[in-house]
Amino acid sequence: MSTAPIGIFDSGIGGLTVARAIRDLLPRESTIYLGDTARVPYGPKSPETVRRYSREILDWLLGQDVKAVVVACNTATAHALDDLRGRSPVPVIGVIAPGARAAAAATTTGRVGVIGTAGTISSGAYSRALLRERADLRVIEQACPLFVPLVEEGWFEHPATQLVAEEYLGSMRDAGVDALVLGCTHYPMLAPLLGRIMGPSVRLIDSARETARELARVIGAAGLEAPPDASPVQRWIATDDAARFARVGSLFMGNAPAPVEVVELGTAEMSAERLEPNR
Ligand code: DGL
């Protein structure tokens, strides 16, 4: 057993959906969540840049003595998971394989849709993961780059979001998918709207819950679970703008992540400022 924290990271705030799923499933575990708000979005950036950012975050989390690392960002998982695993002395869990597993189990027609950032979709990582699960699947992928800014505006039910979503999801509907992987941290916030567009026969797959289950399996198998009498501590780290992190983060978490510490990555110096709760 281990009281060491679990490190969770994302390009920004969206990965709080994964942090929330981990908190719900593993309430005794301490966590350190790092959102790279200074360098978000990762979606349109090159694989090399996303790998470099991800390595810097891994090093920072390992410096906090984490016992496992969850890559909550789909784009970072797509571009950097293998690289991070090769470097890390502790288990590293991504969001793509758990999401693919859930989708492969959910589909009955064998037609699975995947939506994500431009980087995630162009990497082909979901396709590969789905076909590893079931070689007979037909995978239809669609990049939806406008969703992230719409979600960050809080426009979950806005007419503009409806219009954009109908445009993006047209190919999915035409292809008759019966499972749609929400392959980006932000998309679970759009689940009601996307569900209405796709119709009741299409299962929406949110990889957050499945990733939390995978984490539970991995730390359980390694004997690294927190002991029953653990007093969990949750730390929230941003690389820029603690106030925005807390404000937008509350949309994702249901309650504001606080206090928020700020660290600077990519330089030798690290600074920290604190945002007190309810500011
Ligand atoms: N976290 C990213 C993902 O899940 C979305 C935001 C971004 O583009 O950085 O792919």
Coordinates of C-alpha atoms and ligand atoms in Angstrom, one line a residue:
M1 CA 0.0 0.0 0.0
S2 CA 1.1 3.6 -0.6
T3 CA -0.1 7.0 0.5
A4 CA 1.9 8.6 -2.4
P5 CA -0.3 10.7 -4.7
I6 CA -1.4 9.9 -8.2
G7 CA -0.3 12.4 -10.8
I8 CA -2.9 13.5 -13.4
F9 CA -2.1 15.9 -16.2
D10 CA -3.9 17.5 -19.1
S11 CA -3.2 20.4 -21.5
G12 CA -5.5 22.5 -19.4
I13 CA -8.7 22.3 -17.5
G14 CA -10.7 19.6 -19.4
G15 CA -8.8 16.7 -17.7
L16 CA -10.7 17.6 -14.6
T17 CA -13.4 15.3 -15.9
V18 CA -10.9 12.5 -15.5
A19 CA -9.8 13.8 -12.1
R20 CA -13.4 13.8 -11.0
A21 CA -13.9 10.2 -12.2
I22 CA -10.8 9.2 -10.2
R23 CA -12.0 11.0 -7.1
D24 CA -15.4 9.3 -7.4
L25 CA -13.9 5.8 -7.8
L26 CA -10.9 6.1 -5.6
P27 CA -11.8 8.5 -2.8
R28 CA -9.0 7.5 -0.5
E29 CA -6.3 8.4 -3.1
S30 CA -4.3 11.7 -2.9
T31 CA -4.0 13.3 -6.3
I32 CA -1.9 16.1 -7.9
Y33 CA -3.6 17.5 -11.0
L34 CA -1.5 19.6 -13.4
G35 CA -3.2 21.6 -16.1
D36 CA -0.8 23.1 -18.6
T37 CA -2.9 26.3 -19.0
A38 CA 0.1 28.3 -20.2
R39 CA 0.4 26.2 -23.3
V40 CA -3.1 24.9 -24.0
P41 CA -4.4 23.9 -26.6
Y42 CA -2.3 20.8 -27.5
G43 CA -4.8 19.7 -30.1
P44 CA -3.4 21.7 -33.1
K45 CA 0.3 21.3 -32.0
S46 CA 2.9 19.0 -33.6
P47 CA 3.5 15.6 -32.1
E48 CA 7.1 16.6 -31.2
T49 CA 5.9 19.7 -29.3
V50 CA 3.2 17.7 -27.4
R51 CA 5.8 15.1 -26.5
R52 CA 8.2 17.7 -25.2
Y53 CA 5.6 19.4 -23.1
S54 CA 4.4 16.0 -21.8
R55 CA 8.0 15.0 -20.8
E56 CA 8.4 18.2 -18.8
I57 CA 5.2 17.5 -17.0
L58 CA 6.1 13.9 -16.3
D59 CA 9.5 15.1 -14.8
W60 CA 7.7 17.6 -12.6
L61 CA 5.2 15.0 -11.3
L62 CA 7.9 12.5 -10.7
G63 CA 9.6 15.2 -8.6
Q64 CA 6.5 15.2 -6.4
D65 CA 7.0 11.4 -5.8
V66 CA 3.8 10.3 -7.5
K67 CA 3.1 6.5 -7.5
A68 CA 1.4 6.5 -10.9
V69 CA 0.7 9.1 -13.7
V70 CA -2.6 9.4 -15.6
V71 CA -2.4 11.2 -18.9
A72 CA -5.9 12.7 -18.9
C73 CA -5.3 14.5 -22.2
N74 CA -6.3 12.6 -25.3
T75 CA -3.9 14.5 -27.5
A76 CA -1.0 13.9 -25.1
T77 CA -1.9 10.2 -24.9
A78 CA -2.0 10.0 -28.7
H79 CA 1.4 11.6 -29.2
A80 CA 3.4 10.9 -26.0
L81 CA 2.1 7.8 -24.1
D82 CA 4.8 5.4 -25.4
D83 CA 7.5 7.9 -24.9
L84 CA 6.4 8.7 -21.3
R85 CA 6.1 5.0 -20.5
G86 CA 9.7 4.5 -21.7
R87 CA 10.9 7.2 -19.3
S88 CA 8.8 6.7 -16.2
P89 CA 9.7 4.4 -13.3
V90 CA 6.0 4.5 -12.2
P91 CA 3.0 3.2 -14.2
V92 CA 1.6 5.7 -16.8
I93 CA -2.0 5.3 -17.9
G94 CA -3.5 7.0 -20.9
V95 CA -7.2 7.6 -21.8
I96 CA -7.3 6.1 -25.3
A97 CA -7.0 2.3 -24.6
P98 CA -9.7 2.4 -21.8
G99 CA -12.0 4.4 -24.1
A100 CA -11.4 2.0 -27.0
R101 CA -12.1 -1.0 -24.8
A102 CA -15.4 0.5 -23.6
A103 CA -16.5 1.4 -27.2
A104 CA -15.6 -2.1 -28.5
A105 CA -17.7 -3.6 -25.8
A106 CA -20.6 -1.2 -26.4
T107 CA -21.1 -1.5 -30.2
T108 CA -23.4 -4.1 -31.6
T109 CA -23.2 -3.0 -35.3
G110 CA -19.4 -2.9 -35.2
R111 CA -19.5 0.7 -36.5
V112 CA -17.8 3.1 -34.0
G113 CA -17.3 6.8 -34.3
V114 CA -14.5 8.7 -32.7
I115 CA -14.4 12.5 -32.3
G116 CA -11.3 14.4 -31.0
T117 CA -8.9 17.2 -31.6
A118 CA -7.0 17.5 -34.9
G119 CA -3.9 16.0 -33.3
T120 CA -5.7 13.0 -31.8
I121 CA -7.6 12.2 -35.0
S122 CA -4.6 12.6 -37.3
S123 CA -2.5 10.3 -35.1
G124 CA -4.8 7.4 -35.8
A125 CA -4.3 6.3 -32.2
Y126 CA -8.0 5.6 -31.5
S127 CA -8.3 3.6 -34.7
R128 CA -5.4 1.4 -33.8
A129 CA -6.6 0.9 -30.2
L130 CA -10.1 0.0 -31.4
L131 CA -8.8 -2.4 -34.0
R132 CA -6.6 -4.0 -31.4
E133 CA -9.8 -4.7 -29.4
R134 CA -11.8 -6.0 -32.3
A135 CA -10.3 -6.4 -35.8
D136 CA -13.8 -6.4 -37.4
L137 CA -14.7 -2.9 -36.3
R138 CA -15.4 -0.1 -38.8
V139 CA -14.0 3.1 -37.3
I140 CA -15.2 6.6 -38.5
E141 CA -13.2 9.5 -37.2
Q142 CA -13.8 13.2 -37.2
A143 CA -11.7 16.1 -35.8
C144 CA -13.9 18.7 -34.1
P145 CA -11.4 21.5 -33.3
L146 CA -14.1 24.1 -32.6
F147 CA -15.6 22.2 -29.7
V148 CA -12.8 23.0 -27.2
P149 CA -13.3 26.8 -27.4
L150 CA -17.1 26.4 -27.3
V151 CA -16.9 24.3 -24.2
E152 CA -14.4 26.7 -22.5
E153 CA -17.0 29.5 -23.1
G154 CA -19.5 27.3 -21.2
W155 CA -21.6 27.1 -24.4
F156 CA -22.8 23.6 -23.7
E157 CA -26.3 24.2 -25.1
H158 CA -25.7 27.3 -27.3
P159 CA -27.2 27.5 -30.8
A160 CA -23.7 28.0 -32.2
T161 CA -22.6 24.7 -30.6
Q162 CA -25.6 22.9 -32.0
L163 CA -24.8 24.2 -35.5
V164 CA -21.2 23.2 -35.3
A165 CA -22.0 19.8 -33.8
E166 CA -24.6 19.0 -36.6
E167 CA -21.9 19.8 -39.2
Y168 CA -19.2 17.7 -37.5
L169 CA -21.5 14.7 -36.7
G170 CA -23.1 14.4 -40.2
S171 CA -20.6 11.8 -41.3
M172 CA -21.2 9.8 -38.1
R173 CA -24.9 9.7 -38.6
D174 CA -24.6 8.8 -42.3
A175 CA -22.3 5.9 -41.3
G176 CA -24.8 4.6 -38.8
V177 CA -22.4 4.3 -35.9
D178 CA -23.9 2.9 -32.7
A179 CA -21.1 4.0 -30.4
L180 CA -19.4 7.4 -30.4
V181 CA -16.1 7.9 -28.5
L182 CA -15.9 11.3 -26.9
G183 CA -12.1 11.4 -27.5
C184 CA -11.3 14.7 -26.0
T185 CA -11.4 15.9 -22.4
H186 CA -13.9 18.6 -23.2
Y187 CA -16.5 16.6 -25.0
P188 CA -18.3 15.0 -22.0
M189 CA -19.6 18.5 -21.2
L190 CA -21.4 18.4 -24.6
A191 CA -22.8 14.9 -24.0
P192 CA -26.5 15.9 -23.7
L193 CA -26.4 18.0 -27.0
L194 CA -24.3 15.3 -28.9
G195 CA -26.7 12.6 -27.6
R196 CA -29.7 14.5 -29.0
I197 CA -28.0 14.9 -32.4
M198 CA -26.9 11.3 -32.6
G199 CA -30.2 9.8 -31.2
P200 CA -31.0 7.4 -28.5
S201 CA -29.6 4.3 -30.2
V202 CA -26.0 5.7 -30.1
R203 CA -24.0 5.1 -27.0
L204 CA -21.7 7.9 -26.1
I205 CA -18.4 6.7 -24.6
D206 CA -16.7 8.9 -22.0
S207 CA -13.3 7.5 -21.4
A208 CA -12.9 9.2 -18.0
R209 CA -14.8 6.5 -16.0
E210 CA -13.1 3.7 -17.9
T211 CA -9.7 5.3 -17.3
A212 CA -10.3 5.6 -13.5
R213 CA -11.2 1.8 -13.6
E214 CA -7.9 1.1 -15.4
L215 CA -6.0 3.1 -12.9
A216 CA -7.7 1.2 -10.0
R217 CA -6.7 -2.1 -11.7
V218 CA -3.1 -1.0 -12.2
I219 CA -2.4 0.3 -8.7
G220 CA -4.3 -2.7 -7.3
A221 CA -2.1 -5.1 -9.2
A222 CA 1.0 -3.3 -8.1
G223 CA -0.1 -3.2 -4.4
L224 CA 0.0 0.6 -4.5
E225 CA -3.5 1.4 -3.2
A226 CA -3.9 3.9 -0.4
P227 CA -4.5 2.2 3.0
P228 CA -8.1 2.3 4.4
D229 CA -7.2 5.0 7.0
A230 CA -5.5 7.3 4.4
S231 CA -6.3 11.0 4.6
P232 CA -6.4 12.1 1.0
V233 CA -5.0 15.4 -0.2
Q234 CA -6.0 16.9 -3.6
R235 CA -3.5 19.4 -5.1
W236 CA -4.4 21.5 -8.2
I237 CA -1.6 23.0 -10.3
A238 CA -1.9 25.3 -13.3
T239 CA 1.0 26.7 -15.4
D240 CA -0.8 30.0 -15.8
D241 CA -3.8 32.0 -14.6
A242 CA -5.0 30.3 -11.4
A243 CA -8.2 32.3 -11.3
R244 CA -9.4 31.1 -14.7
F245 CA -8.4 27.6 -13.9
A246 CA -10.6 27.7 -10.8
R247 CA -13.5 29.4 -12.5
V248 CA -13.6 27.3 -15.7
G249 CA -12.6 24.2 -13.7
S250 CA -15.7 24.5 -11.6
L251 CA -17.7 23.9 -14.8
F252 CA -15.9 20.6 -15.2
M253 CA -15.8 19.5 -11.6
G254 CA -19.1 20.7 -10.2
N255 CA -17.0 22.5 -7.5
A256 CA -14.1 24.9 -7.9
P257 CA -10.7 23.2 -7.7
A258 CA -8.9 25.2 -4.9
P259 CA -6.5 26.3 -3.8
V260 CA -4.7 26.5 -7.2
E261 CA -0.9 26.6 -7.2
V262 CA 1.0 27.9 -10.3
V263 CA 4.2 26.4 -11.5
E264 CA 6.3 27.4 -14.5
L265 CA 7.4 24.6 -16.7
G266 CA 10.1 24.7 -19.4
T267 CA 12.4 26.9 -17.4
A268 CA 14.7 26.1 -14.5
E269 CA 12.8 28.4 -12.2
M270 CA 9.5 27.5 -10.8
S271 CA 7.2 30.0 -9.1
A272 CA 4.2 29.4 -7.0
E273 CA 1.3 31.6 -6.1
R274 CA -1.8 30.4 -4.3
L275 CA -5.4 31.2 -5.0
E276 CA -7.5 30.9 -1.9
P277 CA -10.9 29.1 -2.1
N278 CA -14.0 31.1 -3.1
R279 CA -12.1 34.0 -4.7
Ligands
DGL1 N1 -7.1 18.0 -23.5 C1 -7.2 18.0 -25.0 C2 -7.6 16.6 -25.4 O1 -8.2 15.8 -24.7 C3 -8.2 19.0 -25.5 C4 -7.7 20.5 -25.3 C5 -6.5 20.8 -26.1 O2 -6.5 20.8 -27.4 O3 -5.4 20.9 -25.5 O4 -7.3 16.2 -26.5

